[in-house]
Amino acid sequence: MKRLIAVAFAVVLVWGLPVAAQTLVEVQLVTATALKLDSQIRLPSGSYRAVGQGVERLVAKVRGREGYGRWEAYTAKGIARNLRNAYVHQVANAFAVAGYLLGEQKTFQVGQERHTRYVFESMDGRRALLYVIEAPDALVWLVGWSS
C-alpha cells in the first residue's frame, strides 16, 4: 500500500510541475511589455492589460485623478494577484530608470479595498500617477500622465 501511495504521489508531482512552471513563465513573460506613452517605462501588461469601459470605472475610483489623463489599467487575478509587491517594485524601478523620482506615496482603505497612490516626477516637470487597488480577489494598477 505504501508503494502504491508513493507511486501515485510521484505521478501527481511529475504531472503538476510542468503546469506550475508554465504559469510562472507566463507571469514572467507578461511583465516584459513596453508602455506606449513613454517608451522607457516598462509595465507589466500582456494578458493583464484592461481595456474598454471597465477602465473608466476603475479610473473613477482614483483619488486625486484631476490633472491626469491618458490612463492605462492593468489587472492581475488568481495566483498573479499575490505578486503585488513584485509588480509595484518593477513599475517603480521602471519609472526611476526613465528619470522619474517618487515624490508622494499614500495608502488608505476604501471598503474592502486598499488603495495606494504613487506620484512620480521627472526633472523636466512631467508627472505620472501610479494608483494601485488591492481588492480581495484582484490587483489593479492604473497609470495616468499629467496633462
mmCIF file with all atom_site columns, C-alpha atoms in Angstrom:
data_model
loop_
_atom_site.group_PDB
_atom_site.id
_atom_site.type_symbol
_atom_site.label_atom_id
_atom_site.label_alt_id
_atom_site.label_comp_id
_atom_site.label_asym_id
_atom_site.label_entity_id
_atom_site.label_seq_id
_atom_site.pdbx_PDB_ins_code
_atom_site.Cartn_x
_atom_site.Cartn_y
_atom_site.Cartn_z
_atom_site.occupancy
_atom_site.B_iso_or_equiv
_atom_site.pdbx_formal_charge
_atom_site.auth_seq_id
_atom_site.auth_comp_id
_atom_site.auth_asym_id
_atom_site.auth_atom_id
_atom_site.pdbx_PDB_model_num
ATOM 1   C CA . MET A 1 1   ? 0.000   0.000  0.000   1.00 0.00 ? 1   MET A CA 1
ATOM 2   C CA . LYS A 1 2   ? 2.840   2.386  0.839   1.00 0.00 ? 2   LYS A CA 1
ATOM 3   C CA . ARG A 1 3   ? 4.401   1.715  -2.538  1.00 0.00 ? 3   ARG A CA 1
ATOM 4   C CA . LEU A 1 4   ? 1.112   2.496  -4.316  1.00 0.00 ? 4   LEU A CA 1
ATOM 5   C CA . ILE A 1 5   ? 0.817   5.786  -2.430  1.00 0.00 ? 5   ILE A CA 1
ATOM 6   C CA . ALA A 1 6   ? 4.435   6.665  -3.272  1.00 0.00 ? 6   ALA A CA 1
ATOM 7   C CA . VAL A 1 7   ? 3.876   5.928  -6.977  1.00 0.00 ? 7   VAL A CA 1
ATOM 8   C CA . ALA A 1 8   ? 0.639   7.948  -7.014  1.00 0.00 ? 8   ALA A CA 1
ATOM 9   C CA . PHE A 1 9   ? 2.398   10.869 -5.317  1.00 0.00 ? 9   PHE A CA 1
ATOM 10  C CA . ALA A 1 10  ? 5.271   10.722 -7.817  1.00 0.00 ? 10  ALA A CA 1
ATOM 11  C CA . VAL A 1 11  ? 2.850   10.723 -10.760 1.00 0.00 ? 11  VAL A CA 1
ATOM 12  C CA . VAL A 1 12  ? 0.938   13.731 -9.367  1.00 0.00 ? 12  VAL A CA 1
ATOM 13  C CA . LEU A 1 13  ? 4.198   15.579 -8.651  1.00 0.00 ? 13  LEU A CA 1
ATOM 14  C CA . VAL A 1 14  ? 5.662   14.957 -12.113 1.00 0.00 ? 14  VAL A CA 1
ATOM 15  C CA . TRP A 1 15  ? 2.380   15.853 -13.825 1.00 0.00 ? 15  TRP A CA 1
ATOM 16  C CA . GLY A 1 16  ? 1.878   19.033 -11.734 1.00 0.00 ? 16  GLY A CA 1
ATOM 17  C CA . LEU A 1 17  ? 5.360   20.546 -12.079 1.00 0.00 ? 17  LEU A CA 1
ATOM 18  C CA . PRO A 1 18  ? 5.065   21.484 -15.780 1.00 0.00 ? 18  PRO A CA 1
ATOM 19  C CA . VAL A 1 19  ? 1.731   23.215 -15.092 1.00 0.00 ? 19  VAL A CA 1
ATOM 20  C CA . ALA A 1 20  ? 3.213   25.308 -12.248 1.00 0.00 ? 20  ALA A CA 1
ATOM 21  C CA . ALA A 1 21  ? 6.314   26.082 -14.307 1.00 0.00 ? 21  ALA A CA 1
ATOM 22  C CA . GLN A 1 22  ? 4.188   27.186 -17.255 1.00 0.00 ? 22  GLN A CA 1
ATOM 23  C CA . THR A 1 23  ? 2.180   29.539 -15.033 1.00 0.00 ? 23  THR A CA 1
ATOM 24  C CA . LEU A 1 24  ? 5.384   31.065 -13.650 1.00 0.00 ? 24  LEU A CA 1
ATOM 25  C CA . VAL A 1 25  ? 6.823   31.509 -17.144 1.00 0.00 ? 25  VAL A CA 1
ATOM 26  C CA . GLU A 1 26  ? 3.596   33.171 -18.327 1.00 0.00 ? 26  GLU A CA 1
ATOM 27  C CA . VAL A 1 27  ? 3.676   35.586 -15.391 1.00 0.00 ? 27  VAL A CA 1
ATOM 28  C CA . GLN A 1 28  ? 7.298   36.474 -16.128 1.00 0.00 ? 28  GLN A CA 1
ATOM 29  C CA . LEU A 1 29  ? 6.659   36.942 -19.848 1.00 0.00 ? 29  LEU A CA 1
ATOM 30  C CA . VAL A 1 30  ? 3.633   39.122 -19.190 1.00 0.00 ? 30  VAL A CA 1
ATOM 31  C CA . THR A 1 31  ? 5.792   41.564 -17.225 1.00 0.00 ? 31  THR A CA 1
ATOM 32  C CA . ALA A 1 32  ? 8.019   42.423 -20.192 1.00 0.00 ? 32  ALA A CA 1
ATOM 33  C CA . THR A 1 33  ? 5.879   44.637 -22.458 1.00 0.00 ? 33  THR A CA 1
ATOM 34  C CA . ALA A 1 34  ? 6.562   48.347 -23.013 1.00 0.00 ? 34  ALA A CA 1
ATOM 35  C CA . LEU A 1 35  ? 4.121   51.099 -22.080 1.00 0.00 ? 35  LEU A CA 1
ATOM 36  C CA . LYS A 1 36  ? 3.062   53.068 -25.166 1.00 0.00 ? 36  LYS A CA 1
ATOM 37  C CA . LEU A 1 37  ? 3.101   56.517 -23.550 1.00 0.00 ? 37  LEU A CA 1
ATOM 38  C CA . ASP A 1 38  ? 6.781   56.600 -22.541 1.00 0.00 ? 38  ASP A CA 1
ATOM 39  C CA . SER A 1 39  ? 8.917   54.020 -24.296 1.00 0.00 ? 39  SER A CA 1
ATOM 40  C CA . GLN A 1 40  ? 11.494  53.998 -21.486 1.00 0.00 ? 40  GLN A CA 1
ATOM 41  C CA . ILE A 1 41  ? 8.963   52.776 -18.919 1.00 0.00 ? 41  ILE A CA 1
ATOM 42  C CA . ARG A 1 42  ? 8.030   49.130 -18.907 1.00 0.00 ? 42  ARG A CA 1
ATOM 43  C CA . LEU A 1 43  ? 4.927   47.981 -17.075 1.00 0.00 ? 43  LEU A CA 1
ATOM 44  C CA . PRO A 1 44  ? 3.501   44.526 -16.534 1.00 0.00 ? 44  PRO A CA 1
ATOM 45  C CA . SER A 1 45  ? 0.901   44.051 -19.244 1.00 0.00 ? 45  SER A CA 1
ATOM 46  C CA . GLY A 1 46  ? 0.123   41.398 -21.836 1.00 0.00 ? 46  GLY A CA 1
ATOM 47  C CA . SER A 1 47  ? -2.934  39.388 -20.891 1.00 0.00 ? 47  SER A CA 1
ATOM 48  C CA . TYR A 1 48  ? -3.393  41.541 -17.800 1.00 0.00 ? 48  TYR A CA 1
ATOM 49  C CA . ARG A 1 49  ? -3.996  44.827 -19.619 1.00 0.00 ? 49  ARG A CA 1
ATOM 50  C CA . ALA A 1 50  ? -7.524  46.077 -19.056 1.00 0.00 ? 50  ALA A CA 1
ATOM 51  C CA . VAL A 1 51  ? -9.352  47.714 -21.960 1.00 0.00 ? 51  VAL A CA 1
ATOM 52  C CA . GLY A 1 52  ? -12.840 49.010 -22.670 1.00 0.00 ? 52  GLY A CA 1
ATOM 53  C CA . GLN A 1 53  ? -15.459 50.568 -20.464 1.00 0.00 ? 53  GLN A CA 1
ATOM 54  C CA . GLY A 1 54  ? -14.138 48.788 -17.396 1.00 0.00 ? 54  GLY A CA 1
ATOM 55  C CA . VAL A 1 55  ? -11.119 51.098 -17.420 1.00 0.00 ? 55  VAL A CA 1
ATOM 56  C CA . GLU A 1 56  ? -13.358 54.150 -16.981 1.00 0.00 ? 56  GLU A CA 1
ATOM 57  C CA . ARG A 1 57  ? -14.949 52.542 -13.918 1.00 0.00 ? 57  ARG A CA 1
ATOM 58  C CA . LEU A 1 58  ? -11.509 51.851 -12.485 1.00 0.00 ? 58  LEU A CA 1
ATOM 59  C CA . VAL A 1 59  ? -10.316 55.409 -13.171 1.00 0.00 ? 59  VAL A CA 1
ATOM 60  C CA . ALA A 1 60  ? -13.417 56.705 -11.382 1.00 0.00 ? 60  ALA A CA 1
ATOM 61  C CA . LYS A 1 61  ? -12.082 55.077 -8.188  1.00 0.00 ? 61  LYS A CA 1
ATOM 62  C CA . VAL A 1 62  ? -8.802  57.033 -8.344  1.00 0.00 ? 62  VAL A CA 1
ATOM 63  C CA . ARG A 1 63  ? -8.496  59.698 -5.671  1.00 0.00 ? 63  ARG A CA 1
ATOM 64  C CA . GLY A 1 64  ? -6.826  62.868 -6.930  1.00 0.00 ? 64  GLY A CA 1
ATOM 65  C CA . ARG A 1 65  ? -7.136  61.966 -10.614 1.00 0.00 ? 65  ARG A CA 1
ATOM 66  C CA . GLU A 1 66  ? -7.677  65.597 -11.638 1.00 0.00 ? 66  GLU A CA 1
ATOM 67  C CA . GLY A 1 67  ? -4.874  66.786 -13.898 1.00 0.00 ? 67  GLY A CA 1
ATOM 68  C CA . TYR A 1 68  ? -4.045  63.278 -15.101 1.00 0.00 ? 68  TYR A CA 1
ATOM 69  C CA . GLY A 1 69  ? -5.129  61.595 -18.314 1.00 0.00 ? 69  GLY A CA 1
ATOM 70  C CA . ARG A 1 70  ? -4.147  59.002 -20.930 1.00 0.00 ? 70  ARG A CA 1
ATOM 71  C CA . TRP A 1 71  ? -4.927  56.255 -18.413 1.00 0.00 ? 71  TRP A CA 1
ATOM 72  C CA . GLU A 1 72  ? -3.761  52.682 -18.773 1.00 0.00 ? 72  GLU A CA 1
ATOM 73  C CA . ALA A 1 73  ? -5.078  49.952 -16.475 1.00 0.00 ? 73  ALA A CA 1
ATOM 74  C CA . TYR A 1 74  ? -3.662  46.550 -15.635 1.00 0.00 ? 74  TYR A CA 1
ATOM 75  C CA . THR A 1 75  ? -5.136  43.713 -13.606 1.00 0.00 ? 75  THR A CA 1
ATOM 76  C CA . ALA A 1 76  ? -3.880  40.519 -12.021 1.00 0.00 ? 76  ALA A CA 1
ATOM 77  C CA . LYS A 1 77  ? -6.115  37.809 -10.633 1.00 0.00 ? 77  LYS A CA 1
ATOM 78  C CA . GLY A 1 78  ? -5.611  34.451 -9.003  1.00 0.00 ? 78  GLY A CA 1
ATOM 79  C CA . ILE A 1 79  ? -2.037  33.468 -8.230  1.00 0.00 ? 79  ILE A CA 1
ATOM 80  C CA . ALA A 1 80  ? -0.664  36.510 -10.046 1.00 0.00 ? 80  ALA A CA 1
ATOM 81  C CA . ARG A 1 81  ? -2.554  38.781 -7.614  1.00 0.00 ? 81  ARG A CA 1
ATOM 82  C CA . ASN A 1 82  ? -0.155  37.620 -4.904  1.00 0.00 ? 82  ASN A CA 1
ATOM 83  C CA . LEU A 1 83  ? 2.732   39.216 -6.797  1.00 0.00 ? 83  LEU A CA 1
ATOM 84  C CA . ARG A 1 84  ? 1.620   42.738 -5.783  1.00 0.00 ? 84  ARG A CA 1
ATOM 85  C CA . ASN A 1 85  ? 4.964   43.732 -4.271  1.00 0.00 ? 85  ASN A CA 1
ATOM 86  C CA . ALA A 1 86  ? 6.873   42.493 -7.313  1.00 0.00 ? 86  ALA A CA 1
ATOM 87  C CA . TYR A 1 87  ? 4.624   44.439 -9.710  1.00 0.00 ? 87  TYR A CA 1
ATOM 88  C CA . VAL A 1 88  ? 4.863   47.684 -7.739  1.00 0.00 ? 88  VAL A CA 1
ATOM 89  C CA . HIS A 1 89  ? 8.630   47.276 -7.360  1.00 0.00 ? 89  HIS A CA 1
ATOM 90  C CA . GLN A 1 90  ? 9.031   46.640 -11.085 1.00 0.00 ? 90  GLN A CA 1
ATOM 91  C CA . VAL A 1 91  ? 6.952   49.677 -12.022 1.00 0.00 ? 91  VAL A CA 1
ATOM 92  C CA . ALA A 1 92  ? 8.749   51.956 -9.524  1.00 0.00 ? 92  ALA A CA 1
ATOM 93  C CA . ASN A 1 93  ? 12.117  50.796 -10.873 1.00 0.00 ? 93  ASN A CA 1
ATOM 94  C CA . ALA A 1 94  ? 10.978  51.404 -14.450 1.00 0.00 ? 94  ALA A CA 1
ATOM 95  C CA . PHE A 1 95  ? 9.977   54.969 -13.558 1.00 0.00 ? 95  PHE A CA 1
ATOM 96  C CA . ALA A 1 96  ? 13.324  55.545 -11.795 1.00 0.00 ? 96  ALA A CA 1
ATOM 97  C CA . VAL A 1 97  ? 15.281  54.262 -14.801 1.00 0.00 ? 97  VAL A CA 1
ATOM 98  C CA . ALA A 1 98  ? 13.298  56.636 -17.047 1.00 0.00 ? 98  ALA A CA 1
ATOM 99  C CA . GLY A 1 99  ? 14.225  59.588 -14.808 1.00 0.00 ? 99  GLY A CA 1
ATOM 100 C CA . TYR A 1 100 ? 11.091  59.827 -12.660 1.00 0.00 ? 100 TYR A CA 1
ATOM 101 C CA . LEU A 1 101 ? 11.513  60.100 -8.902  1.00 0.00 ? 101 LEU A CA 1
ATOM 102 C CA . LEU A 1 102 ? 8.923   59.139 -6.327  1.00 0.00 ? 102 LEU A CA 1
ATOM 103 C CA . GLY A 1 103 ? 7.502   62.365 -4.922  1.00 0.00 ? 103 GLY A CA 1
ATOM 104 C CA . GLU A 1 104 ? 4.492   61.151 -2.949  1.00 0.00 ? 104 GLU A CA 1
ATOM 105 C CA . GLN A 1 105 ? 3.087   57.895 -1.605  1.00 0.00 ? 105 GLN A CA 1
ATOM 106 C CA . LYS A 1 106 ? -0.198  57.500 0.309   1.00 0.00 ? 106 LYS A CA 1
ATOM 107 C CA . THR A 1 107 ? -2.138  54.396 1.315   1.00 0.00 ? 107 THR A CA 1
ATOM 108 C CA . PHE A 1 108 ? -5.744  54.324 2.510   1.00 0.00 ? 108 PHE A CA 1
ATOM 109 C CA . GLN A 1 109 ? -8.606  51.872 2.950   1.00 0.00 ? 109 GLN A CA 1
ATOM 110 C CA . VAL A 1 110 ? -11.786 52.118 0.831   1.00 0.00 ? 110 VAL A CA 1
ATOM 111 C CA . GLY A 1 111 ? -14.236 49.466 1.997   1.00 0.00 ? 111 GLY A CA 1
ATOM 112 C CA . GLN A 1 112 ? -12.550 46.108 1.463   1.00 0.00 ? 112 GLN A CA 1
ATOM 113 C CA . GLU A 1 113 ? -10.011 47.597 -0.948  1.00 0.00 ? 113 GLU A CA 1
ATOM 114 C CA . ARG A 1 114 ? -6.617  49.028 -0.093  1.00 0.00 ? 114 ARG A CA 1
ATOM 115 C CA . HIS A 1 115 ? -5.615  51.932 -2.356  1.00 0.00 ? 115 HIS A CA 1
ATOM 116 C CA . THR A 1 116 ? -2.058  53.215 -2.729  1.00 0.00 ? 116 THR A CA 1
ATOM 117 C CA . ARG A 1 117 ? -1.220  56.362 -4.666  1.00 0.00 ? 117 ARG A CA 1
ATOM 118 C CA . TYR A 1 118 ? 2.309   56.967 -6.001  1.00 0.00 ? 118 TYR A CA 1
ATOM 119 C CA . VAL A 1 119 ? 3.210   60.232 -7.735  1.00 0.00 ? 119 VAL A CA 1
ATOM 120 C CA . PHE A 1 120 ? 6.390   60.254 -9.832  1.00 0.00 ? 120 PHE A CA 1
ATOM 121 C CA . GLU A 1 121 ? 8.036   63.437 -11.126 1.00 0.00 ? 121 GLU A CA 1
ATOM 122 C CA . SER A 1 122 ? 10.693  63.890 -13.795 1.00 0.00 ? 122 SER A CA 1
ATOM 123 C CA . MET A 1 123 ? 13.367  66.567 -13.732 1.00 0.00 ? 123 MET A CA 1
ATOM 124 C CA . ASP A 1 124 ? 11.577  68.470 -16.512 1.00 0.00 ? 124 ASP A CA 1
ATOM 125 C CA . GLY A 1 125 ? 8.323   68.655 -14.522 1.00 0.00 ? 125 GLY A CA 1
ATOM 126 C CA . ARG A 1 126 ? 6.373   65.790 -16.088 1.00 0.00 ? 126 ARG A CA 1
ATOM 127 C CA . ARG A 1 127 ? 4.315   63.799 -13.600 1.00 0.00 ? 127 ARG A CA 1
ATOM 128 C CA . ALA A 1 128 ? 2.873   60.312 -13.591 1.00 0.00 ? 128 ALA A CA 1
ATOM 129 C CA . LEU A 1 129 ? 0.405   58.784 -11.168 1.00 0.00 ? 129 LEU A CA 1
ATOM 130 C CA . LEU A 1 130 ? 0.578   55.089 -10.307 1.00 0.00 ? 130 LEU A CA 1
ATOM 131 C CA . TYR A 1 131 ? -2.566  54.038 -8.464  1.00 0.00 ? 131 TYR A CA 1
ATOM 132 C CA . VAL A 1 132 ? -2.766  50.522 -7.017  1.00 0.00 ? 132 VAL A CA 1
ATOM 133 C CA . ILE A 1 133 ? -6.060  48.970 -5.886  1.00 0.00 ? 133 ILE A CA 1
ATOM 134 C CA . GLU A 1 134 ? -5.835  45.769 -3.867  1.00 0.00 ? 134 GLU A CA 1
ATOM 135 C CA . ALA A 1 135 ? -9.214  44.033 -3.779  1.00 0.00 ? 135 ALA A CA 1
ATOM 136 C CA . PRO A 1 136 ? -9.849  40.671 -2.118  1.00 0.00 ? 136 PRO A CA 1
ATOM 137 C CA . ASP A 1 137 ? -9.990  38.912 -5.497  1.00 0.00 ? 137 ASP A CA 1
ATOM 138 C CA . ALA A 1 138 ? -7.829  41.080 -7.791  1.00 0.00 ? 138 ALA A CA 1
ATOM 139 C CA . LEU A 1 139 ? -4.993  43.561 -8.042  1.00 0.00 ? 139 LEU A CA 1
ATOM 140 C CA . VAL A 1 140 ? -5.420  46.623 -10.258 1.00 0.00 ? 140 VAL A CA 1
ATOM 141 C CA . TRP A 1 141 ? -2.859  49.259 -11.077 1.00 0.00 ? 141 TRP A CA 1
ATOM 142 C CA . LEU A 1 142 ? -3.511  52.331 -13.171 1.00 0.00 ? 142 LEU A CA 1
ATOM 143 C CA . VAL A 1 143 ? -1.068  54.809 -14.669 1.00 0.00 ? 143 VAL A CA 1
ATOM 144 C CA . GLY A 1 144 ? -2.096  58.338 -15.589 1.00 0.00 ? 144 GLY A CA 1
ATOM 145 C CA . TRP A 1 145 ? 0.048   61.102 -17.045 1.00 0.00 ? 145 TRP A CA 1
ATOM 146 C CA . SER A 1 146 ? -0.116  64.813 -16.229 1.00 0.00 ? 146 SER A CA 1
ATOM 147 C CA . SER A 1 147 ? -1.809  66.929 -18.840 1.00 0.00 ? 147 SER A CA 1
#
